[in-house]
Tab-separated table of C-alpha atoms in Angstrom:
chain	number	residue	atom	x	y	z
A	101	MET	CA	112.776	-95.941	-118.133
A	102	ASN	CA	114.846	-98.722	-119.636
A	103	THR	CA	115.184	-102.304	-117.543
A	104	ARG	CA	117.604	-104.971	-118.158
A	105	THR	CA	116.636	-107.643	-120.738
A	106	THR	CA	119.830	-109.960	-120.502
A	107	PRO	CA	121.638	-111.347	-117.843
A	108	PRO	CA	124.279	-109.239	-116.142
A	109	PRO	CA	127.807	-109.300	-117.237
A	110	GLY	CA	129.095	-112.669	-116.203
A	111	ARG	CA	126.170	-114.098	-114.807
A	112	PRO	CA	124.666	-117.068	-116.786
A	113	PRO	CA	120.867	-117.526	-117.583
A	114	TYR	CA	120.648	-120.189	-115.349
A	115	PRO	CA	122.311	-120.978	-111.750
A	116	ASP	CA	125.164	-123.055	-111.406
A	117	GLN	CA	124.739	-125.951	-109.294
A	118	ASP	CA	126.489	-124.570	-106.461
A	119	GLN	CA	124.192	-121.503	-106.303
A	120	LEU	CA	121.331	-124.119	-105.508
A	121	ARG	CA	122.851	-125.111	-102.189
A	122	ALA	CA	122.538	-122.710	-98.954
A	123	PRO	CA	125.632	-124.179	-97.040
A	124	TYR	CA	125.321	-122.085	-93.922
A	125	ALA	CA	121.461	-122.533	-93.428
A	126	ASP	CA	121.944	-126.152	-93.972
A	127	ALA	CA	124.552	-126.779	-91.560
A	128	LEU	CA	122.882	-124.574	-89.062
A	129	LEU	CA	119.398	-126.598	-89.493
A	130	ALA	CA	121.709	-129.928	-89.075
A	131	HIS	CA	123.623	-128.442	-86.008
A	132	ALA	CA	119.882	-127.783	-84.424
A	133	GLY	CA	118.762	-131.382	-85.257
A	134	ARG	CA	121.132	-132.801	-82.845
A	135	ASP	CA	120.196	-133.550	-79.298
A	136	TRP	CA	122.318	-130.721	-77.417
A	137	LEU	CA	122.456	-130.200	-73.702
A	138	ARG	CA	123.256	-126.321	-74.035
A	139	LEU	CA	125.122	-124.761	-70.973
A	140	ASN	CA	126.248	-121.723	-73.152
A	141	VAL	CA	124.861	-118.466	-74.272
A	142	PRO	CA	122.176	-117.671	-75.301
A	143	GLY	CA	120.614	-118.183	-71.597
A	144	HIS	CA	117.370	-119.487	-73.203
A	145	ALA	CA	119.178	-122.759	-73.975
A	146	ALA	CA	116.298	-123.583	-76.689
A	147	ALA	CA	114.368	-124.942	-73.361
A	148	PRO	CA	111.126	-126.665	-74.554
A	149	GLY	CA	109.260	-124.873	-71.600
A	150	SER	CA	110.644	-121.408	-72.045
A	151	ASP	CA	108.350	-118.532	-73.038
A	152	LEU	CA	110.136	-118.044	-76.323
A	153	CYS	CA	109.250	-121.582	-77.383
A	154	ALA	CA	105.612	-120.856	-76.236
A	155	ALA	CA	105.608	-117.738	-78.286
A	156	PHE	CA	107.706	-118.712	-81.524
A	157	GLY	CA	107.608	-122.514	-81.552
A	158	THR	CA	110.547	-124.679	-80.788
A	159	GLN	CA	112.379	-124.100	-83.868
A	160	VAL	CA	113.377	-120.430	-83.817
A	161	PRO	CA	115.279	-120.818	-80.180
A	162	ALA	CA	116.715	-124.015	-81.489
A	163	LEU	CA	118.280	-122.336	-84.469
A	164	ASP	CA	119.485	-119.467	-82.278
A	165	PHE	CA	123.291	-120.596	-81.649
A	166	PRO	CA	126.250	-118.325	-80.983
A	167	PRO	CA	129.197	-117.684	-83.464
A	168	LEU	CA	132.204	-119.448	-83.301
A	169	LEU	CA	131.089	-123.297	-83.690
A	170	ASP	CA	132.754	-126.311	-85.227
A	171	GLY	CA	130.986	-127.210	-88.507
A	172	LEU	CA	129.072	-123.530	-88.928
A	173	ASP	CA	131.984	-120.717	-88.652
A	174	LEU	CA	134.952	-122.169	-87.077
A	175	GLY	CA	137.615	-123.701	-88.801
A	176	ALA	CA	138.929	-123.704	-92.288
A	177	HIS	CA	136.689	-123.250	-95.282
A	178	THR	CA	133.398	-123.223	-92.999
A	179	PRO	CA	129.703	-123.364	-94.300
A	180	LEU	CA	129.881	-119.521	-93.867
A	181	ASP	CA	132.836	-119.117	-95.838
A	182	GLU	CA	131.067	-121.157	-98.552
A	183	ALA	CA	127.966	-118.999	-98.050
A	184	LEU	CA	129.735	-115.820	-98.719
A	185	GLU	CA	131.587	-116.966	-101.431
A	186	LEU	CA	128.276	-117.923	-102.936
A	187	ALA	CA	127.001	-114.564	-102.126
A	188	ALA	CA	129.729	-112.611	-103.843
A	189	GLY	CA	129.219	-114.882	-106.979
A	190	ALA	CA	125.617	-114.051	-107.062
A	191	TRP	CA	125.978	-110.422	-106.940
A	192	GLY	CA	128.983	-110.304	-109.019
A	193	ALA	CA	131.549	-109.319	-106.116
A	194	ARG	CA	134.963	-109.601	-105.272
A	195	ARG	CA	134.032	-110.105	-101.753
A	196	THR	CA	130.718	-110.013	-99.849
A	197	TRP	CA	130.380	-109.400	-96.100
A	198	PHE	CA	127.127	-110.378	-94.068
A	199	LEU	CA	125.929	-107.912	-91.977
A	200	THR	CA	123.550	-108.383	-88.985
A	201	ASN	CA	122.902	-104.792	-88.192
A	202	GLY	CA	121.175	-103.638	-91.217
A	203	ALA	CA	122.426	-101.779	-94.305
A	204	SER	CA	123.279	-98.973	-91.697
A	205	GLN	CA	126.425	-101.075	-90.558
A	206	GLY	CA	127.621	-101.139	-94.190
A	207	ASN	CA	127.085	-97.631	-94.533
A	208	GLN	CA	128.893	-96.912	-91.375
A	209	ILE	CA	131.754	-98.994	-92.703
A	210	ALA	CA	132.197	-97.529	-95.908
A	211	SER	CA	132.484	-93.965	-94.305
A	212	MET	CA	134.956	-95.377	-91.948
A	213	VAL	CA	137.361	-96.645	-94.603
A	214	ALA	CA	137.136	-93.517	-96.795
A	215	PRO	CA	139.735	-91.363	-94.870
A	216	ALA	CA	142.320	-93.845	-96.173
A	217	LEU	CA	141.710	-92.333	-99.589
A	218	GLY	CA	141.194	-88.505	-98.950
A	219	ARG	CA	139.881	-86.119	-96.461
A	220	THR	CA	136.581	-85.087	-98.140
A	221	LEU	CA	133.556	-87.144	-98.954
A	222	VAL	CA	131.635	-86.006	-102.044
A	223	VAL	CA	128.152	-87.106	-101.171
A	224	GLN	CA	124.631	-86.846	-102.179
A	225	ARG	CA	122.470	-84.652	-99.911
A	226	SER	CA	119.636	-87.171	-99.820
A	227	VAL	CA	121.721	-90.054	-98.483
A	228	HIS	CA	120.414	-92.105	-95.539
A	229	SER	CA	120.941	-90.857	-91.962
A	230	SER	CA	123.306	-93.828	-91.442
A	231	VAL	CA	125.589	-92.276	-93.970
A	232	VAL	CA	125.848	-89.114	-91.703
A	233	ASP	CA	126.460	-91.296	-88.902
A	234	GLY	CA	129.065	-92.660	-90.718
A	235	LEU	CA	130.704	-89.059	-91.152
A	236	VAL	CA	130.575	-88.724	-87.254
A	237	LEU	CA	132.254	-91.725	-86.809
A	238	SER	CA	135.107	-90.891	-89.535
A	239	GLY	CA	135.456	-87.114	-89.092
A	240	LEU	CA	135.476	-86.564	-92.804
A	241	HIS	CA	134.573	-83.411	-94.477
A	242	ALA	CA	131.863	-83.677	-96.705
A	243	VAL	CA	130.847	-81.754	-100.056
A	244	PHE	CA	127.166	-82.174	-100.495
A	245	VAL	CA	125.551	-82.835	-104.133
A	246	ARG	CA	121.967	-81.824	-103.964
A	247	PRO	CA	119.657	-84.272	-105.700
A	248	SER	CA	116.829	-83.282	-108.004
A	249	VAL	CA	113.461	-82.714	-106.187
A	250	ASP	CA	109.979	-83.031	-107.265
A	251	PRO	CA	108.484	-80.045	-105.394
A	252	ASP	CA	104.879	-81.344	-106.008
A	253	GLN	CA	105.459	-84.669	-104.382
A	254	GLY	CA	108.187	-83.579	-102.010
A	255	ILE	CA	110.537	-86.211	-103.169
A	256	ALA	CA	114.421	-86.132	-103.379
A	257	HIS	CA	115.542	-88.295	-106.304
A	258	GLY	CA	119.133	-88.532	-107.408
A	259	VAL	CA	122.241	-86.681	-108.735
A	260	THR	CA	123.752	-86.542	-112.250
A	261	ALA	CA	127.314	-87.398	-113.361
A	262	GLY	CA	127.800	-83.638	-114.676
A	263	GLU	CA	126.779	-82.632	-111.057
A	264	VAL	CA	129.226	-85.074	-109.479
A	265	ARG	CA	132.224	-84.134	-111.956
A	266	THR	CA	131.520	-80.364	-110.867
A	267	ALA	CA	131.807	-81.189	-107.172
A	268	LEU	CA	134.728	-83.403	-107.716
A	269	GLU	CA	136.564	-80.472	-109.604
A	270	ARG	CA	136.338	-78.377	-106.413
A	271	THR	CA	137.417	-81.222	-104.160
A	272	PRO	CA	140.904	-81.834	-105.175
A	273	ASP	CA	141.306	-84.197	-101.499
A	274	ALA	CA	138.145	-86.160	-102.403
A	275	ALA	CA	138.303	-89.668	-100.935
A	276	ALA	CA	135.139	-91.199	-102.649
A	277	VAL	CA	132.048	-90.334	-104.292
A	278	TYR	CA	128.714	-91.684	-102.182
A	279	VAL	CA	125.338	-92.003	-104.049
A	280	VAL	CA	121.968	-93.462	-103.378
A	281	SER	CA	120.348	-95.883	-105.902
A	282	PRO	CA	117.531	-96.472	-106.072
A	283	SER	CA	115.824	-94.099	-103.885
A	284	TYR	CA	112.887	-94.693	-101.617
A	285	PHE	CA	110.484	-94.198	-104.314
A	286	GLY	CA	112.056	-96.505	-106.885
A	287	ALA	CA	114.150	-93.891	-109.121
A	288	VAL	CA	117.262	-95.555	-110.584
A	289	ALA	CA	120.396	-93.496	-111.034
A	290	ASP	CA	122.815	-93.622	-113.971
A	291	VAL	CA	125.329	-95.607	-111.776
A	292	ARG	CA	127.496	-96.251	-114.983
A	293	ALA	CA	127.745	-92.665	-115.508
A	294	LEU	CA	128.420	-91.889	-112.095
A	295	ALA	CA	131.146	-94.545	-111.718
A	296	ASP	CA	132.883	-93.120	-114.730
A	297	ALA	CA	133.051	-89.586	-113.287
A	298	ALA	CA	134.262	-91.021	-110.008
A	299	HIS	CA	136.920	-93.067	-111.788
A	300	SER	CA	137.991	-90.348	-114.010
A	301	ALA	CA	138.898	-88.211	-110.882
A	302	GLY	CA	140.774	-91.263	-109.603
A	303	VAL	CA	138.148	-91.954	-106.522
A	304	PRO	CA	135.967	-95.029	-106.249
A	305	LEU	CA	132.047	-94.922	-106.125
A	306	ILE	CA	130.354	-96.033	-103.073
A	307	VAL	CA	126.397	-96.578	-103.784
A	308	ASP	CA	123.783	-97.176	-101.002
A	309	GLU	CA	121.719	-99.815	-102.887
A	310	ALA	CA	119.707	-100.438	-99.574
A	311	TRP	CA	116.677	-100.892	-101.646
A	312	GLY	CA	118.195	-102.496	-104.715
A	313	SER	CA	119.208	-106.072	-103.288
A	314	HIS	CA	116.980	-107.783	-105.733
A	315	PHE	CA	118.470	-105.802	-109.004
A	316	GLY	CA	120.023	-107.977	-111.339
A	317	PHE	CA	118.322	-111.075	-110.676
A	318	HIS	CA	115.518	-111.036	-113.310
A	319	PRO	CA	115.338	-109.472	-116.887
A	320	ALA	CA	112.599	-107.029	-116.027
A	321	LEU	CA	114.914	-105.515	-113.142
A	322	PRO	CA	117.411	-103.049	-113.542
A	323	ASP	CA	121.127	-103.753	-113.282
A	324	GLY	CA	122.666	-103.908	-109.901
A	325	ALA	CA	125.458	-101.239	-109.032
A	326	LEU	CA	128.325	-103.456	-109.114
A	327	ALA	CA	127.533	-104.566	-112.492
A	328	LEU	CA	127.615	-100.939	-113.627
A	329	GLY	CA	130.875	-100.014	-112.125
A	330	ALA	CA	130.259	-99.358	-108.525
A	331	ASP	CA	133.220	-100.083	-106.040
A	332	LEU	CA	131.708	-100.802	-102.798
A	333	VAL	CA	127.791	-101.572	-102.557
A	334	THR	CA	125.557	-101.401	-99.371
A	335	SER	CA	122.702	-103.985	-99.873
A	336	SER	CA	119.694	-104.095	-97.561
A	337	THR	CA	119.081	-107.418	-98.326
A	338	HIS	CA	116.116	-107.721	-95.967
A	339	LYS	CA	114.126	-105.043	-97.891
A	340	LEU	CA	113.084	-106.324	-101.072
A	341	GLY	CA	115.370	-109.337	-101.306
A	342	GLY	CA	113.484	-111.041	-98.425
A	343	SER	CA	115.659	-111.956	-95.783
A	344	LEU	CA	115.100	-111.181	-92.036
A	345	THR	CA	114.949	-107.716	-91.019
A	346	GLN	CA	118.169	-106.349	-89.795
A	347	SER	CA	120.227	-108.565	-92.065
A	348	ALA	CA	122.169	-106.916	-95.015
A	349	MET	CA	125.165	-107.474	-97.047
A	350	LEU	CA	128.023	-105.306	-98.102
A	351	HIS	CA	129.586	-105.919	-101.405
A	352	LEU	CA	133.283	-105.094	-102.941
A	353	ALA	CA	133.944	-105.132	-106.652
A	354	GLU	CA	136.835	-106.443	-108.385
A	355	GLY	CA	138.290	-103.109	-109.636
A	356	PRO	CA	141.144	-100.729	-109.236
A	357	PHE	CA	140.312	-99.761	-105.634
A	358	ALA	CA	139.868	-103.407	-104.376
A	359	ASP	CA	143.286	-104.155	-103.346
A	360	ARG	CA	143.446	-100.822	-101.218
A	361	LEU	CA	139.776	-101.342	-99.851
A	362	GLU	CA	139.428	-104.972	-98.923
A	363	PRO	CA	141.825	-105.089	-95.789
A	364	LEU	CA	140.372	-101.925	-94.634
A	365	VAL	CA	136.903	-102.853	-95.167
A	366	ASP	CA	137.402	-106.353	-93.456
A	367	ARG	CA	139.166	-104.337	-90.431
A	368	ALA	CA	136.166	-101.961	-90.157
A	369	PHE	CA	133.655	-104.774	-90.293
A	370	ARG	CA	135.203	-106.282	-87.196
A	371	LEU	CA	134.879	-103.038	-85.519
A	372	VAL	CA	131.185	-102.534	-85.927
A	373	GLN	CA	129.935	-106.241	-86.343
A	374	SER	CA	128.582	-107.689	-82.992
A	375	THR	CA	130.684	-110.567	-81.638
A	376	SER	CA	127.240	-112.402	-80.912
A	377	ALA	CA	125.898	-111.914	-84.491
A	378	SER	CA	122.680	-113.951	-84.936
A	379	ALA	CA	122.743	-117.376	-86.607
A	380	LEU	CA	119.118	-116.596	-87.749
A	381	LEU	CA	119.965	-113.563	-89.685
A	382	THR	CA	122.956	-115.087	-91.258
A	383	ALA	CA	121.112	-118.229	-92.359
A	384	SER	CA	118.273	-116.079	-93.962
A	385	LEU	CA	120.941	-114.052	-96.040
A	386	ASP	CA	122.215	-117.482	-97.338
A	387	LEU	CA	118.656	-118.696	-98.099
A	388	THR	CA	117.611	-115.427	-99.407
A	389	ARG	CA	120.836	-115.632	-102.191
A	390	ARG	CA	119.643	-118.982	-103.353
A	391	ALA	CA	116.276	-117.857	-103.561
A	392	LEU	CA	116.985	-114.723	-105.746
A	393	VAL	CA	119.542	-116.640	-107.998
A	394	THR	CA	117.035	-119.525	-108.503
A	395	GLY	CA	113.538	-117.752	-108.330
A	396	ALA	CA	113.036	-116.198	-111.606
A	397	ASP	CA	109.420	-117.521	-112.112
A	398	ARG	CA	108.432	-116.191	-108.569
A	399	ILE	CA	109.997	-112.643	-109.376
A	400	THR	CA	107.859	-112.773	-112.593
A	401	GLY	CA	104.865	-113.057	-110.569
A	402	SER	CA	105.878	-110.302	-108.329
A	403	VAL	CA	106.333	-107.966	-111.160
A	404	GLU	CA	103.202	-108.851	-112.883
A	405	ALA	CA	101.296	-108.095	-109.547
A	406	ALA	CA	102.805	-104.691	-109.194
A	407	ASP	CA	102.253	-103.986	-112.864
A	408	LYS	CA	98.574	-105.000	-112.354
A	409	ILE	CA	98.135	-102.537	-109.471
A	410	ARG	CA	99.770	-99.447	-111.240
A	411	GLY	CA	97.652	-100.426	-114.422
A	412	VAL	CA	94.241	-100.452	-112.407
A	413	VAL	CA	95.328	-97.272	-110.415
A	414	ARG	CA	95.902	-95.645	-113.813
A	415	ALA	CA	92.422	-97.077	-115.444
A	416	LEU	CA	90.308	-95.725	-112.362
A	417	GLY	CA	91.996	-92.461	-112.316
A	418	ARG	CA	91.610	-91.329	-108.736
A	419	PHE	CA	95.196	-91.552	-107.749
A	420	GLY	CA	98.410	-90.942	-109.957
A	421	VAL	CA	101.578	-92.915	-110.426
A	422	VAL	CA	104.467	-91.344	-109.301
A	423	SER	CA	107.007	-93.038	-111.410
A	424	ASP	CA	104.954	-92.069	-114.422
A	425	GLY	CA	106.646	-88.571	-114.284
A	426	PHE	CA	110.192	-89.931	-113.632
A	427	HIS	CA	110.954	-88.927	-117.317
A	428	ARG	CA	111.198	-85.350	-116.216
A	429	PHE	CA	114.568	-85.637	-114.126
A	430	PRO	CA	117.774	-86.246	-115.931
A	431	ASP	CA	119.290	-88.140	-113.227
A	432	ILE	CA	116.519	-90.891	-113.321
A	433	THR	CA	117.411	-93.566	-115.952
A	434	ALA	CA	114.994	-96.618	-114.806
A	435	ALA	CA	112.204	-97.166	-112.214
A	436	ASP	CA	111.964	-100.261	-109.828
A	437	PRO	CA	109.197	-102.328	-111.024
A	438	LEU	CA	108.580	-103.776	-107.851
A	439	ARG	CA	108.060	-100.036	-106.050
A	440	ILE	CA	104.679	-98.820	-106.127
A	441	ALA	CA	104.852	-95.169	-105.460
A	442	LEU	CA	101.166	-93.564	-105.571
A	443	ASP	CA	100.310	-89.916	-105.366
A	444	THR	CA	97.437	-89.848	-103.119
A	445	ARG	CA	96.988	-85.966	-102.879
A	446	VAL	CA	95.304	-85.864	-106.229
A	447	GLY	CA	92.757	-88.301	-104.805
A	448	GLY	CA	91.812	-86.045	-102.016
A	449	ILE	CA	93.889	-87.490	-99.045
A	450	THR	CA	97.411	-86.967	-97.596
A	451	GLY	CA	99.808	-90.034	-97.837
A	452	HIS	CA	100.041	-90.115	-93.971
A	453	GLU	CA	96.500	-90.204	-93.504
A	454	ALA	CA	96.132	-92.804	-96.081
A	455	ARG	CA	98.665	-95.085	-94.722
A	456	ARG	CA	97.101	-94.854	-91.354
A	457	LEU	CA	93.662	-95.582	-92.655
A	458	LEU	CA	94.899	-98.715	-94.808
A	459	PHE	CA	96.341	-99.791	-91.597
A	460	ARG	CA	93.565	-99.416	-89.212
A	461	ASP	CA	90.554	-100.022	-91.257
A	462	HIS	CA	91.923	-102.747	-93.755
A	463	GLN	CA	95.064	-104.431	-92.246
A	464	VAL	CA	97.009	-103.140	-95.222
A	465	MET	CA	100.643	-101.899	-94.537
A	466	VAL	CA	102.556	-99.883	-96.742
A	467	GLU	CA	106.284	-99.034	-96.538
A	468	VAL	CA	106.453	-95.275	-96.694
A	469	ALA	CA	104.073	-92.240	-96.384
A	470	THR	CA	104.684	-88.692	-97.352
A	471	ASP	CA	102.542	-85.828	-96.973
A	472	ALA	CA	101.591	-86.505	-100.837
A	473	ALA	CA	102.105	-90.098	-101.400
A	474	ILE	CA	102.476	-93.769	-100.232
A	475	VAL	CA	104.990	-96.305	-101.142
A	476	ALA	CA	103.962	-99.894	-101.565
A	477	VAL	CA	106.774	-102.655	-101.842
A	478	VAL	CA	106.493	-106.178	-103.518
A	479	GLY	CA	109.153	-108.188	-102.164
A	480	ALA	CA	111.095	-110.211	-104.996
A	481	GLY	CA	109.367	-113.555	-105.188
A	482	SER	CA	106.110	-112.505	-103.048
A	483	ALA	CA	102.922	-112.752	-104.377
A	484	PRO	CA	100.634	-110.120	-102.817
A	485	ASP	CA	96.929	-109.846	-103.072
A	486	ALA	CA	96.816	-107.087	-105.619
A	487	ASP	CA	92.801	-106.916	-105.725
A	488	ARG	CA	92.757	-106.517	-102.046
A	489	PHE	CA	95.208	-103.565	-102.120
A	490	ILE	CA	93.306	-101.942	-104.974
A	491	GLU	CA	89.835	-102.386	-103.270
A	492	ALA	CA	91.215	-100.858	-99.915
A	493	LEU	CA	92.967	-98.063	-101.404
A	494	HIS	CA	89.878	-96.900	-103.338
A	495	CYS	CA	87.828	-97.246	-100.194
A	496	LEU	CA	89.913	-94.430	-98.610
A	497	PRO	CA	87.329	-91.426	-98.035
A	498	ALA	CA	87.439	-88.453	-100.670
A	499	PRO	CA	87.224	-84.833	-99.307
A	500	LEU	CA	83.874	-82.841	-100.104
A	501	ASP	CA	83.774	-80.206	-102.383
A	502	ALA	CA	82.112	-77.093	-101.919
A	503	SER	CA	78.713	-78.489	-103.209
A	504	GLY	CA	79.133	-81.209	-100.489
A	505	SER	CA	79.515	-84.018	-103.076
A	506	GLY	CA	82.434	-86.311	-103.063
A	507	SER	CA	85.428	-85.201	-104.903
A	508	GLY	CA	87.999	-87.812	-105.946
A	509	SER	CA	90.629	-85.611	-107.760
A	510	GLY	CA	92.057	-82.410	-107.440
A	511	PRO	CA	95.515	-80.901	-107.205
A	512	GLU	CA	95.601	-81.031	-103.321
A	513	VAL	CA	93.651	-81.633	-100.281
A	514	PRO	CA	91.446	-78.735	-99.765
A	515	GLY	CA	92.283	-76.256	-97.307
A	516	ARG	CA	95.879	-77.859	-96.695
A	517	ALA	CA	98.892	-76.652	-98.442
A	518	PRO	CA	101.357	-79.214	-99.604
A	519	LEU	CA	104.249	-80.002	-97.215
A	520	ARG	CA	107.335	-79.101	-99.428
A	521	LEU	CA	110.890	-80.325	-98.638
A	522	PRO	CA	113.024	-77.787	-96.786
A	523	ARG	CA	116.093	-76.722	-98.326
A	524	PRO	CA	119.053	-77.401	-96.000
A	525	GLY	CA	120.884	-74.628	-94.141
A	526	PRO	CA	124.429	-73.864	-94.746
A	527	ALA	CA	127.095	-76.130	-92.843
A	528	ARG	CA	129.169	-74.302	-90.416
A	529	LEU	CA	131.136	-77.434	-88.876
A	530	THR	CA	131.667	-81.194	-89.976
A	531	ALA	CA	129.239	-83.872	-88.603
A	532	ARG	CA	131.829	-84.859	-86.303
A	533	GLU	CA	132.815	-81.397	-84.880
A	534	ALA	CA	129.110	-80.800	-84.294
A	535	PHE	CA	128.281	-84.075	-82.671
A	536	LEU	CA	131.369	-83.719	-80.357
A	537	SER	CA	130.711	-80.136	-79.455
A	538	PRO	CA	129.341	-78.600	-76.497
A	539	ALA	CA	125.669	-78.520	-76.926
A	540	ARG	CA	122.498	-77.185	-75.163
A	541	VAL	CA	118.774	-77.883	-75.673
A	542	VAL	CA	116.537	-75.022	-76.663
A	543	ALA	CA	112.960	-74.665	-78.021
A	544	ALA	CA	112.602	-75.261	-81.660
A	545	GLU	CA	111.668	-71.692	-82.328
A	546	GLU	CA	114.581	-70.396	-80.483
A	547	ALA	CA	116.774	-72.924	-82.486
A	548	VAL	CA	116.586	-71.104	-85.912
A	549	GLY	CA	119.767	-69.835	-86.863
A	550	MET	CA	121.690	-72.006	-84.605
A	551	VAL	CA	123.718	-75.112	-85.763
A	552	SER	CA	122.294	-78.220	-84.981
A	553	ALA	CA	124.212	-80.843	-83.004
A	554	ASP	CA	121.815	-83.598	-84.205
A	555	THR	CA	120.654	-85.532	-87.276
A	556	LEU	CA	116.880	-84.964	-87.924
A	557	ALA	CA	115.401	-86.761	-90.422
A	558	ALA	CA	111.587	-87.493	-91.188
A	559	TYR	CA	111.133	-91.158	-91.079
A	560	PRO	CA	110.534	-93.193	-93.225
A	561	PRO	CA	112.388	-92.942	-95.436
A	562	GLY	CA	115.157	-91.450	-93.147
A	563	ILE	CA	116.855	-88.991	-95.386
A	564	PRO	CA	118.322	-86.274	-93.124
A	565	ASN	CA	116.510	-82.672	-93.391
A	566	VAL	CA	118.978	-81.208	-90.677
A	567	LEU	CA	122.790	-82.566	-90.583
A	568	PRO	CA	124.903	-81.974	-87.417
A	569	GLY	CA	126.875	-78.855	-88.389
A	570	GLU	CA	124.063	-77.296	-90.427
A	571	VAL	CA	122.228	-74.192	-89.637
A	572	ILE	CA	118.772	-75.068	-88.368
A	573	THR	CA	116.241	-73.019	-90.995
A	574	SER	CA	112.564	-72.022	-89.916
A	575	GLU	CA	111.540	-73.889	-92.935
A	576	ALA	CA	113.281	-77.392	-91.406
A	577	VAL	CA	111.569	-76.508	-88.181
A	578	ALA	CA	108.052	-76.134	-89.717
A	579	PHE	CA	108.626	-79.216	-92.003
A	580	LEU	CA	109.879	-81.497	-89.048
A	581	ARG	CA	106.955	-80.375	-86.684
A	582	ARG	CA	104.244	-80.731	-89.265
A	583	THR	CA	105.710	-84.115	-90.228
A	584	ALA	CA	105.542	-85.189	-86.511
A	585	ALA	CA	102.067	-84.156	-86.360
A	586	ALA	CA	100.957	-86.106	-89.196
A	587	PRO	CA	99.221	-89.497	-88.749
A	588	GLY	CA	101.997	-92.026	-88.177
A	589	GLY	CA	104.749	-89.202	-88.399
A	590	HIS	CA	107.959	-89.541	-86.778
A	591	VAL	CA	111.378	-87.892	-86.795
A	592	ARG	CA	114.433	-89.656	-86.389
A	593	GLY	CA	116.847	-87.935	-83.870
A	594	ALA	CA	114.222	-85.763	-82.186
A	595	LEU	CA	114.385	-85.121	-78.578
A	596	ASP	CA	110.494	-85.508	-78.099
A	597	PRO	CA	107.698	-86.820	-80.446
A	598	ASP	CA	106.589	-83.408	-81.388
A	599	VAL	CA	109.796	-81.766	-82.170
A	600	SER	CA	109.437	-79.036	-79.565
A	601	ARG	CA	113.059	-78.731	-78.647
A	602	LEU	CA	116.385	-79.065	-80.394
A	603	ARG	CA	119.914	-79.799	-79.562
A	604	ILE	CA	122.461	-77.128	-80.881
A	605	VAL	CA	125.941	-76.550	-80.792
A	606	ALA	CA	126.494	-74.068	-77.757
A	607	PRO	CA	127.529	-70.674	-78.889
């Protein structure tokens, strides 16, 4: 599990003076500081007596300006243009776009431009559901490369370069390769090898780096995908980077595909970006870029807090650290130190139940829960109370063994079989064909053997378990219904909370 110990290529050990600035955020603050009579949208007009001001204070509504304002984003070389150039420099990109509809928007853009390069996307099967949404929008065919799976944890990891090469050999009309790194559990793929495999076949590598926006900004963190040869990278900057929720970036590398991709990405961006993009979200991206570039000391504190939690968990012995087993998987080359994935099942409690009790009884929120594990994340630059989390975690109830005494260890929760990821059914239609086909709704049990019209994903993490166009299996139905029944369980795309009905392509 190696991580970088030197600055990424082209980035100095200390930020240049320009990177100390936040031009868009500063311009927005200056704009809000003037005495405006606001007779335009948004309708709240930053009125001091509004409910928004009463709830959030006067500063938030005062900063909520619409686009196309002189001195912000209208004119030649605006503060927004400067902020975008600084972001591209910070991540080592040829060009960067600010997104106000999350990394999902970036994945959709990437999928929409791929048809200009070929007819089929070679795509990791455990991509986020927004990539599948992009397949619906683009109409591309897809060849799926199945990731490695930890059957005990029910976790999908990544794919190897060899598996990608094999898929490309049987896909002469490939448009691009689309992979995820890091995974929701912090597993980092060999992006360099994956890029080499894609480029040898004459296609670009697109990386959903939603969970790795902080990569490359500290010696303890892995390199970012752009530094390793990726051509187009989606970055969910709000996740561990720390910008406001729903803000993200899309980065284009300077490489052999840049001239072809740049105008296409720019046009697709305009198709899916709101014409009323939030100034607050945009400013948060500008500030987060500056914080990451200049925040090495703060990130050191974040890494130390995460390391402390893992160290104490190992020493106490009740729960397991999932990344300790990453060496068993050939597709994993590093682990994100700011992701704390813990095996709760060995400690006698499911991940879903652990998450629920941490939230209810201890006011502790974690990011992801599965049947077997929870994932806590430490934002780059944040300083969580490690002792509070460790104490709350070890206050979780343990099951009783046969003699009635507490049991804090064991291979699984007594009386309950582990919930394992279902294998996907065979594909009968493309995602777009299935989405647009006539459909009907049937009971979940009746849908087994039929072709799904929807994307169904246990959420979080949001990796699709059933794709539009795939045959619905009994295994998938059982998995989704049991996920939905778990504490805090949710299935994205389901027609009802208990997944009692499914939408199928009409025969």
